[in-house]
Short mmCIF file of C-alpha atoms in Angstrom, two decimals:
data_model
loop_
_atom_site.label_atom_id
_atom_site.label_comp_id
_atom_site.label_asym_id
_atom_site.label_seq_id
_atom_site.Cartn_x
_atom_site.Cartn_y
_atom_site.Cartn_z
CA MET I 19 -11.77 -21.65 27.58
CA HIS I 20 -10.19 -18.38 28.66
CA SER I 21 -6.91 -19.03 26.94
CA GLU I 22 -8.54 -20.21 23.71
CA VAL I 23 -10.39 -16.93 23.45
CA VAL I 24 -7.18 -15.00 24.06
CA ASP I 25 -5.41 -17.07 21.40
CA LEU I 26 -8.12 -16.39 18.85
CA ILE I 27 -8.26 -12.65 19.47
CA LEU I 28 -4.48 -12.38 19.51
CA ALA I 29 -4.16 -14.39 16.28
CA ALA I 30 -6.73 -12.14 14.58
CA GLY I 31 -4.99 -8.99 15.78
CA GLU I 32 -1.57 -10.24 14.75
CA MET I 33 -2.81 -11.17 11.30
CA LEU I 34 -4.41 -7.76 10.77
CA LEU I 35 -1.38 -5.85 11.99
CA THR I 36 1.18 -7.88 10.02
CA SER I 37 -0.94 -7.49 6.88
CA GLY I 38 -0.72 -3.70 7.09
CA ALA I 39 -4.12 -2.90 8.62
CA GLU I 40 -4.62 0.29 10.58
CA VAL I 41 -4.06 0.17 14.33
CA TYR I 42 -7.55 1.43 15.09
CA ARG I 43 -9.05 -1.27 12.89
CA THR I 44 -6.98 -3.91 14.67
CA GLU I 45 -8.12 -2.72 18.10
CA GLU I 46 -11.76 -2.43 17.01
CA THR I 47 -11.79 -5.91 15.49
CA MET I 48 -10.20 -7.48 18.57
CA GLU I 49 -12.74 -5.80 20.83
CA ARG I 50 -15.65 -6.78 18.60
CA MET I 51 -14.54 -10.42 18.55
CA GLY I 52 -14.17 -10.52 22.34
CA LYS I 53 -17.59 -8.97 22.90
CA ALA I 54 -19.16 -11.46 20.51
CA LEU I 55 -17.83 -14.29 22.70
CA GLY I 56 -19.00 -12.61 25.90
CA TYR I 57 -15.67 -11.30 27.17
CA SER I 58 -14.47 -7.81 28.00
CA VAL I 59 -11.45 -6.84 25.96
CA GLU I 60 -8.83 -4.13 26.39
CA ALA I 61 -6.45 -4.03 23.44
CA TYR I 62 -3.52 -1.68 23.06
CA VAL I 63 -1.95 -2.01 19.64
CA THR I 64 1.13 -0.35 18.20
CA PRO I 65 2.80 -1.19 14.86
CA THR I 66 5.42 -3.24 16.71
CA GLY I 67 3.40 -4.99 19.39
CA ILE I 68 0.00 -5.99 20.76
CA PHE I 69 -1.02 -5.81 24.43
CA LEU I 70 -4.25 -7.64 25.17
CA THR I 71 -6.26 -8.19 28.32
CA VAL I 72 -9.31 -10.43 28.16
CA GLY I 73 -11.60 -10.72 31.15
CA LYS I 74 -14.77 -12.37 32.42
CA ASP I 75 -16.20 -12.56 35.95
CA GLN I 76 -13.30 -10.63 37.51
CA GLU I 77 -10.79 -13.06 36.01
CA PHE I 78 -8.31 -11.48 33.66
CA LEU I 79 -5.71 -12.84 31.28
CA THR I 80 -3.08 -10.60 29.70
CA ARG I 81 -0.83 -11.45 26.80
CA ILE I 82 1.74 -9.46 24.89
CA ARG I 83 2.65 -10.25 21.31
CA ARG I 84 5.73 -8.64 19.80
CA ILE I 85 5.43 -7.93 16.07
CA HIS I 86 8.68 -7.99 14.13
CA TYR I 87 7.61 -7.97 10.53
CA ARG I 88 4.98 -6.26 8.44
CA THR I 89 3.86 -7.21 4.95
CA GLU I 90 1.07 -5.98 2.73
CA ASP I 91 -1.83 -8.37 2.35
CA LEU I 92 -5.27 -6.90 1.67
CA GLY I 93 -6.75 -10.38 1.34
CA ARG I 94 -6.04 -11.18 4.97
CA ILE I 95 -7.42 -7.84 6.14
CA ALA I 96 -10.65 -8.49 4.27
CA GLY I 97 -10.69 -12.10 5.51
CA VAL I 98 -10.30 -11.28 9.22
CA ASN I 99 -12.87 -8.52 8.83
CA ALA I 100 -15.39 -11.03 7.43
CA ILE I 101 -14.66 -13.52 10.22
CA SER I 102 -15.19 -10.93 12.95
CA ARG I 103 -18.48 -9.85 11.37
CA GLU I 104 -19.74 -13.42 11.22
CA LEU I 105 -18.60 -14.01 14.80
CA ALA I 106 -20.49 -10.92 15.95
CA LYS I 107 -23.62 -12.13 14.17
CA GLY I 108 -23.27 -15.50 15.89
CA ASP I 109 -22.76 -17.48 12.68
CA LEU I 110 -19.41 -18.88 13.82
CA THR I 111 -18.23 -20.80 16.87
CA LEU I 112 -14.89 -20.21 18.55
CA GLN I 113 -13.34 -23.30 16.97
CA GLU I 114 -14.61 -22.47 13.49
CA ALA I 115 -13.27 -18.93 13.76
CA SER I 116 -9.81 -20.15 14.84
CA GLN I 117 -9.75 -22.59 11.94
CA ARG I 118 -10.83 -19.90 9.44
CA ILE I 119 -8.04 -17.60 10.63
CA LYS I 120 -5.48 -20.38 10.22
CA ASP I 121 -6.80 -21.04 6.71
CA LEU I 122 -6.17 -17.41 5.76
CA ARG I 123 -2.42 -18.07 5.83
CA GLY I 124 -2.56 -19.84 2.47
CA LEU I 125 -1.18 -17.82 -0.45
CA SER I 126 -3.91 -16.26 -2.57
CA TYR I 127 -1.84 -15.59 -5.68
CA THR I 128 0.89 -17.71 -7.23
CA THR I 129 4.36 -16.23 -7.68
CA PHE I 130 3.84 -16.23 -11.45
CA GLN I 131 0.66 -14.18 -11.12
CA ARG I 132 2.37 -11.70 -8.83
CA VAL I 133 5.37 -11.33 -11.13
CA LEU I 134 3.00 -10.72 -14.01
CA ALA I 135 1.14 -8.13 -11.93
CA VAL I 136 4.39 -6.35 -11.07
CA MET I 137 5.33 -6.11 -14.75
CA VAL I 138 1.87 -4.85 -15.72
CA ALA I 139 1.99 -2.27 -12.92
CA SER I 140 5.46 -1.00 -13.91
CA VAL I 141 4.50 -0.72 -17.56
CA SER I 142 1.22 1.08 -16.82
CA PHE I 143 2.85 3.49 -14.40
CA THR I 144 5.58 4.33 -16.91
CA PHE I 145 2.85 4.88 -19.51
CA ILE I 146 0.99 7.27 -17.19
CA LEU I 147 4.20 9.24 -16.69
CA GLY I 148 4.55 9.54 -20.47
CA GLY I 149 6.73 6.57 -21.45
CA ARG I 150 6.10 4.91 -24.83
CA GLN I 151 7.33 1.92 -26.89
CA MET I 152 10.84 0.85 -25.86
CA GLU I 153 10.50 2.54 -22.48
CA LEU I 154 7.55 0.28 -21.65
CA ILE I 155 9.50 -2.89 -22.43
CA VAL I 156 12.48 -1.74 -20.36
CA ALA I 157 10.12 -0.79 -17.52
CA ALA I 158 8.56 -4.27 -17.45
CA ILE I 159 11.96 -5.83 -16.78
CA ALA I 160 12.85 -3.07 -14.29
CA GLY I 161 9.78 -3.97 -12.24
CA LEU I 162 10.68 -7.65 -12.50
CA ILE I 163 14.20 -6.96 -11.17
CA ALA I 164 12.90 -4.77 -8.32
CA PHE I 165 10.43 -7.44 -7.24
CA SER I 166 12.80 -10.41 -7.46
CA VAL I 167 15.65 -8.67 -5.62
CA THR I 168 13.30 -7.83 -2.75
CA LYS I 169 12.00 -11.41 -2.64
CA VAL I 170 15.52 -12.89 -2.64
CA LEU I 171 16.64 -10.52 0.13
CA GLU I 172 13.54 -11.44 2.13
CA HIS I 173 14.89 -14.99 2.32
CA PHE I 174 18.07 -13.67 3.95
CA ASN I 175 16.03 -11.65 6.45
CA ALA I 176 17.40 -8.36 5.15
CA ASN I 177 15.73 -5.37 6.79
CA TYR I 178 13.54 -3.14 4.66
CA TYR I 179 16.14 -0.37 4.49
CA LEU I 180 18.91 -2.55 3.10
CA SER I 181 16.55 -4.26 0.69
CA GLY I 182 15.28 -0.87 -0.55
CA ILE I 183 18.80 0.40 -1.20
CA ALA I 184 19.96 -2.83 -2.85
CA SER I 185 16.99 -3.23 -5.17
CA SER I 186 16.88 0.42 -6.25
CA PHE I 187 20.66 0.34 -6.85
CA LEU I 188 20.35 -2.74 -9.07
CA VAL I 189 17.30 -1.43 -10.93
CA ALA I 190 19.01 1.91 -11.56
CA ASN I 191 22.12 0.14 -12.88
CA TYR I 192 19.96 -1.94 -15.18
CA VAL I 193 18.14 1.15 -16.45
CA TYR I 194 21.37 3.03 -17.20
CA LEU I 195 22.74 -0.05 -18.91
CA ALA I 196 19.59 -0.23 -21.01
CA GLN I 197 20.03 3.41 -21.98
CA TYR I 198 23.53 2.57 -23.18
CA PHE I 199 21.98 0.21 -25.73
CA PHE I 200 18.86 2.26 -26.48
CA PRO I 201 19.98 5.88 -26.13
CA GLU I 202 16.52 7.24 -27.00
CA ILE I 203 14.81 6.03 -23.81
CA SER I 204 14.21 8.41 -20.92
CA THR I 205 15.75 6.83 -17.81
CA PRO I 206 13.69 8.71 -15.14
CA LEU I 207 10.38 7.40 -16.52
CA VAL I 208 11.58 3.81 -16.55
CA LEU I 209 13.32 4.02 -13.19
CA VAL I 210 10.32 5.52 -11.39
CA GLY I 211 7.97 3.04 -13.07
CA GLY I 212 10.16 0.13 -12.02
CA LEU I 213 10.71 1.29 -8.44
CA MET I 214 7.04 2.12 -7.85
CA VAL I 215 6.38 -1.52 -6.97
CA LEU I 216 8.58 -1.06 -3.90
CA VAL I 217 6.60 1.90 -2.58
CA PRO I 218 4.85 0.90 0.67
CA GLY I 219 1.35 1.91 -0.42
CA VAL I 220 -0.50 0.07 2.33
CA ALA I 221 1.69 1.59 5.08
CA ILE I 222 1.12 5.11 3.76
CA ALA I 223 -2.66 4.75 3.59
CA SER I 224 -2.81 3.10 7.03
CA ALA I 225 -0.66 5.86 8.54
CA VAL I 226 -3.03 8.53 7.25
CA ARG I 227 -6.12 6.76 8.51
CA ASP I 228 -4.54 6.12 11.92
CA ILE I 229 -3.54 9.75 12.39
CA VAL I 230 -7.04 10.88 11.50
CA GLN I 231 -8.50 8.38 13.99
CA GLY I 232 -6.35 9.89 16.76
CA GLU I 233 -3.81 7.04 16.82
CA LEU I 234 -1.03 9.61 16.61
CA LEU I 235 1.80 7.40 17.87
CA SER I 236 1.13 4.57 15.46
CA GLY I 237 0.30 6.86 12.57
CA THR I 238 3.50 8.88 12.82
CA SER I 239 5.69 5.80 13.24
CA ARG I 240 4.17 4.21 10.13
CA ALA I 241 4.62 7.45 8.22
CA ALA I 242 8.26 7.50 9.34
CA GLU I 243 8.65 3.96 8.04
CA ALA I 244 7.24 4.99 4.66
CA LEU I 245 9.57 8.01 4.51
CA ALA I 246 12.57 5.84 5.39
CA ILE I 247 11.71 3.44 2.56
CA ALA I 248 11.35 6.34 0.11
CA ALA I 249 14.73 7.65 1.27
CA ALA I 250 16.30 4.21 0.82
CA LEU I 251 14.97 3.99 -2.74
CA ALA I 252 16.30 7.47 -3.52
CA ALA I 253 19.68 6.68 -1.94
CA GLY I 254 20.10 3.45 -3.91
CA SER I 255 19.31 5.06 -7.25
CA ALA I 256 21.43 8.13 -6.38
CA LEU I 257 24.38 5.81 -5.81
CA ALA I 258 23.91 4.23 -9.23
CA LEU I 259 23.32 7.59 -10.91
CA GLY I 260 26.52 8.95 -9.38
CA LEU I 261 28.50 5.94 -10.57
CA TRP I 262 27.23 6.14 -14.14
CA ARG I 263 27.82 9.89 -14.45
CA TRP I 264 31.32 9.55 -13.09
CA MET A 16 -6.20 15.79 -24.56
CA THR A 17 -8.14 13.81 -27.14
CA PHE A 18 -10.68 11.12 -26.37
CA TYR A 19 -8.19 8.50 -27.56
CA ASP A 20 -5.55 9.73 -25.12
CA LEU A 21 -8.06 9.76 -22.28
CA THR A 22 -9.07 6.17 -23.01
CA LEU A 23 -5.44 5.09 -22.95
CA GLN A 24 -4.82 6.96 -19.68
CA PHE A 25 -7.92 5.37 -18.16
CA LEU A 26 -6.75 1.91 -19.23
CA ALA A 27 -3.22 2.49 -17.93
CA ALA A 28 -4.49 3.68 -14.54
CA PHE A 29 -6.86 0.69 -14.44
CA LEU A 30 -3.98 -1.71 -15.07
CA ALA A 31 -1.61 0.08 -12.68
CA SER A 32 -4.11 -0.08 -9.83
CA GLY A 33 -4.99 -3.66 -10.71
CA GLY A 34 -1.33 -4.69 -10.81
CA PHE A 35 -0.71 -3.16 -7.39
CA ALA A 36 -3.89 -4.72 -6.05
CA VAL A 37 -2.59 -8.18 -6.99
CA LEU A 38 0.83 -7.29 -5.54
CA TYR A 39 -0.94 -6.41 -2.28
CA LYS A 40 -2.88 -9.71 -2.54
CA ILE A 41 -6.38 -8.35 -2.86
CA PRO A 42 -9.16 -10.99 -2.91
CA LEU A 43 -9.96 -11.91 -6.51
CA ASN A 44 -13.60 -10.77 -6.31
CA LEU A 45 -12.47 -7.23 -5.40
CA LEU A 46 -9.76 -6.91 -8.06
CA TYR A 47 -12.04 -5.41 -10.72
CA TYR A 48 -13.52 -2.83 -8.34
CA ALA A 49 -10.12 -1.76 -6.97
CA SER A 50 -8.82 -1.22 -10.49
CA LEU A 51 -11.93 0.75 -11.41
CA VAL A 52 -11.55 2.99 -8.35
CA GLY A 53 -7.97 3.80 -9.36
CA ALA A 54 -8.90 4.51 -12.97
CA VAL A 55 -11.81 6.81 -12.09
CA GLY A 56 -9.65 8.66 -9.56
CA TRP A 57 -6.99 9.23 -12.21
CA LEU A 58 -9.63 10.59 -14.63
CA GLY A 59 -10.65 12.99 -11.86
CA TYR A 60 -7.04 14.14 -11.59
CA LEU A 61 -6.75 14.64 -15.35
CA ALA A 62 -10.02 16.59 -15.43
CA VAL A 63 -8.96 19.05 -12.71
CA VAL A 64 -5.21 19.42 -13.27
CA PRO A 65 -5.35 21.87 -16.24
CA PHE A 66 -7.26 24.40 -14.13
CA SER A 67 -5.71 24.13 -10.70
CA GLY A 68 -2.26 22.54 -10.74
CA ALA A 69 -1.09 19.24 -9.36
CA VAL A 70 -1.73 19.65 -5.62
CA PHE A 71 -5.42 20.51 -5.73
CA ALA A 72 -6.04 18.00 -8.52
CA THR A 73 -4.42 15.29 -6.40
CA PHE A 74 -6.67 16.24 -3.51
CA VAL A 75 -9.77 15.97 -5.71
CA ALA A 76 -8.64 12.64 -7.12
CA ALA A 77 -7.88 11.22 -3.67
CA ALA A 78 -11.31 12.35 -2.48
CA VAL A 79 -12.92 10.65 -5.49
CA VAL A 80 -10.98 7.45 -4.76
CA SER A 81 -11.97 7.55 -1.10
CA LEU A 82 -15.64 8.26 -1.87
CA LEU A 83 -15.86 5.40 -4.37
CA ALA A 84 -14.00 3.06 -2.03
CA GLU A 85 -16.28 3.85 0.91
CA GLU A 86 -19.46 3.45 -1.14
CA LEU A 87 -18.34 0.24 -2.85
CA SER A 88 -17.02 -1.21 0.42
CA ARG A 89 -20.51 -1.15 1.93
CA PHE A 90 -21.96 -2.90 -1.05
CA LEU A 91 -19.10 -5.44 -1.17
CA LYS A 92 -18.85 -5.84 2.64
CA THR A 93 -15.09 -5.28 2.86
CA PRO A 94 -12.93 -2.64 4.59
CA ALA A 95 -12.67 0.51 2.46
CA THR A 96 -8.86 0.34 2.72
CA THR A 97 -8.75 -2.70 0.45
CA LEU A 98 -10.18 -0.60 -2.40
CA ALA A 99 -8.60 2.77 -1.57
CA VAL A 100 -4.98 1.59 -1.31
CA PRO A 101 -4.67 0.37 -4.93
CA GLY A 102 -6.77 3.36 -6.00
CA ILE A 103 -4.32 6.03 -4.88
CA ILE A 104 -1.36 4.40 -6.63
CA PRO A 105 -1.59 6.44 -9.87
CA LEU A 106 -1.44 9.63 -7.75
CA VAL A 107 1.81 8.79 -5.93
CA PRO A 108 4.42 11.46 -6.88
CA GLY A 109 7.28 9.08 -7.71
CA MET A 110 8.62 11.33 -10.47
CA ARG A 111 9.10 14.26 -8.10
CA VAL A 112 11.07 12.17 -5.63
CA TYR A 113 13.34 11.19 -8.50
CA ARG A 114 13.76 14.77 -9.69
CA SER A 115 14.57 16.05 -6.21
CA MET A 116 17.21 13.33 -5.87
CA GLU A 117 18.70 14.34 -9.21
CA TYR A 118 18.83 18.04 -8.23
CA PHE A 119 20.54 17.24 -4.94
CA LEU A 120 23.04 15.07 -6.78
CA GLN A 121 23.89 17.95 -9.12
CA GLY A 122 24.44 20.21 -6.12
CA ASP A 123 21.30 22.25 -6.88
CA ASN A 124 19.91 22.19 -3.35
CA LEU A 125 17.32 24.87 -4.05
CA GLY A 126 15.83 22.91 -6.94
CA GLY A 127 15.94 19.75 -4.84
CA LEU A 128 14.17 21.33 -1.90
CA ASN A 129 11.58 22.77 -4.29
CA GLU A 130 10.75 19.27 -5.55
CA VAL A 131 10.76 17.87 -2.00
CA ALA A 132 8.26 20.55 -0.98
CA MET A 133 6.03 19.67 -3.96
CA THR A 134 6.31 15.95 -3.10
CA LEU A 135 5.25 16.62 0.48
CA LEU A 136 2.39 18.85 -0.66
CA ILE A 137 1.10 16.20 -3.04
CA ALA A 138 1.50 13.44 -0.46
CA GLY A 139 -0.37 15.70 1.96
CA ALA A 140 -3.10 16.22 -0.63
CA ILE A 141 -3.54 12.45 -0.99
CA ALA A 142 -3.71 12.11 2.79
CA PHE A 143 -6.12 15.02 3.11
CA GLY A 144 -8.43 13.70 0.38
CA LEU A 145 -8.53 10.24 1.98
CA ALA A 146 -8.92 11.66 5.49
CA VAL A 147 -11.75 14.11 4.79
CA ILE A 148 -14.00 11.59 3.07
CA GLY A 149 -13.03 8.74 5.39
CA SER A 150 -13.92 10.68 8.53
CA MET A 151 -17.20 11.87 7.02
CA PHE A 152 -18.20 8.27 6.46
CA ARG A 153 -17.31 7.36 10.00
CA LEU A 154 -19.58 10.15 11.21
CA LYS A 155 -22.45 8.69 9.25
CA LYS A 156 -21.97 5.28 10.83
CA ARG A 157 -22.64 6.33 14.42
#
């Protein structure tokens, strides 16, 4: 019984953290779930690992889970949140909760839908910046390239820094090539619109909320991650810009 | 800015936030609200920016996004983050990062640092807007 509870709480915490949730939310949710099942919980969460002690009647069980990857998945955050609420209300048993958390792993959007969303986002962002007509069409494909390069590199387990540099380099090359054929387009608008889809929005927002909650260590390390990604994107496009000007 | 322009800007911000929301795999029933939060926040930015400049306008817009996200999240029973993250997307200063990179590449370090400073100020304004409203709501809870 003990170890099943630890497994459930650890699985919930891991899912929250790897989906980009704030550290304080992860700790709170783990504690709430443990309390709902009648256990005392001490959780210490950082962006790269979870330390968890679950106890009852002077018996304690401690587990450590190392976290190596982080993605952005608001659906899972909302899903785990709903499960922990229902568990606290007593609407769910331990087994049902474990099953529901496993079910959350299923993809919520198809690749086609996500690709479409990326293109819509790139076009709209370029429009907001002031891009019109041809620039919008070029931006749609720029977003498509940025997204597909990242997905392909993900298969090869490339780290986020390399994948940021590679995709921004390729997108920038594409944009300058496009300008060669359509000299009237403004490359910065298209480039920024296309690369926006690589900006780690969830990490930035989580970092802010963690710092405000007093989770200074986790907040600053997430903010550093976001800055490193921004620097990688700038470096990749700077490389391409330098090549094309040369 | 004419009414027609404003409508187009609203629509573009709506679609940008919605696109990012799908990219971040938001649950389908929240997609409409997340897009709306982003679009209203962007209108807030456009309304303030002629009078105060980009930094303060970004702060106001981020506060609007956070306020809407917190209110809607109670009604929709979801963490406020799920609505606020796509909502701040139109405010992200991507263009300034690009310009600072371009200045540095041309050897104009002063211009580059100027843009970096503005980027950090705007990013700080987003953070500040989210943080102020977010912590106020957490006060209310206890």
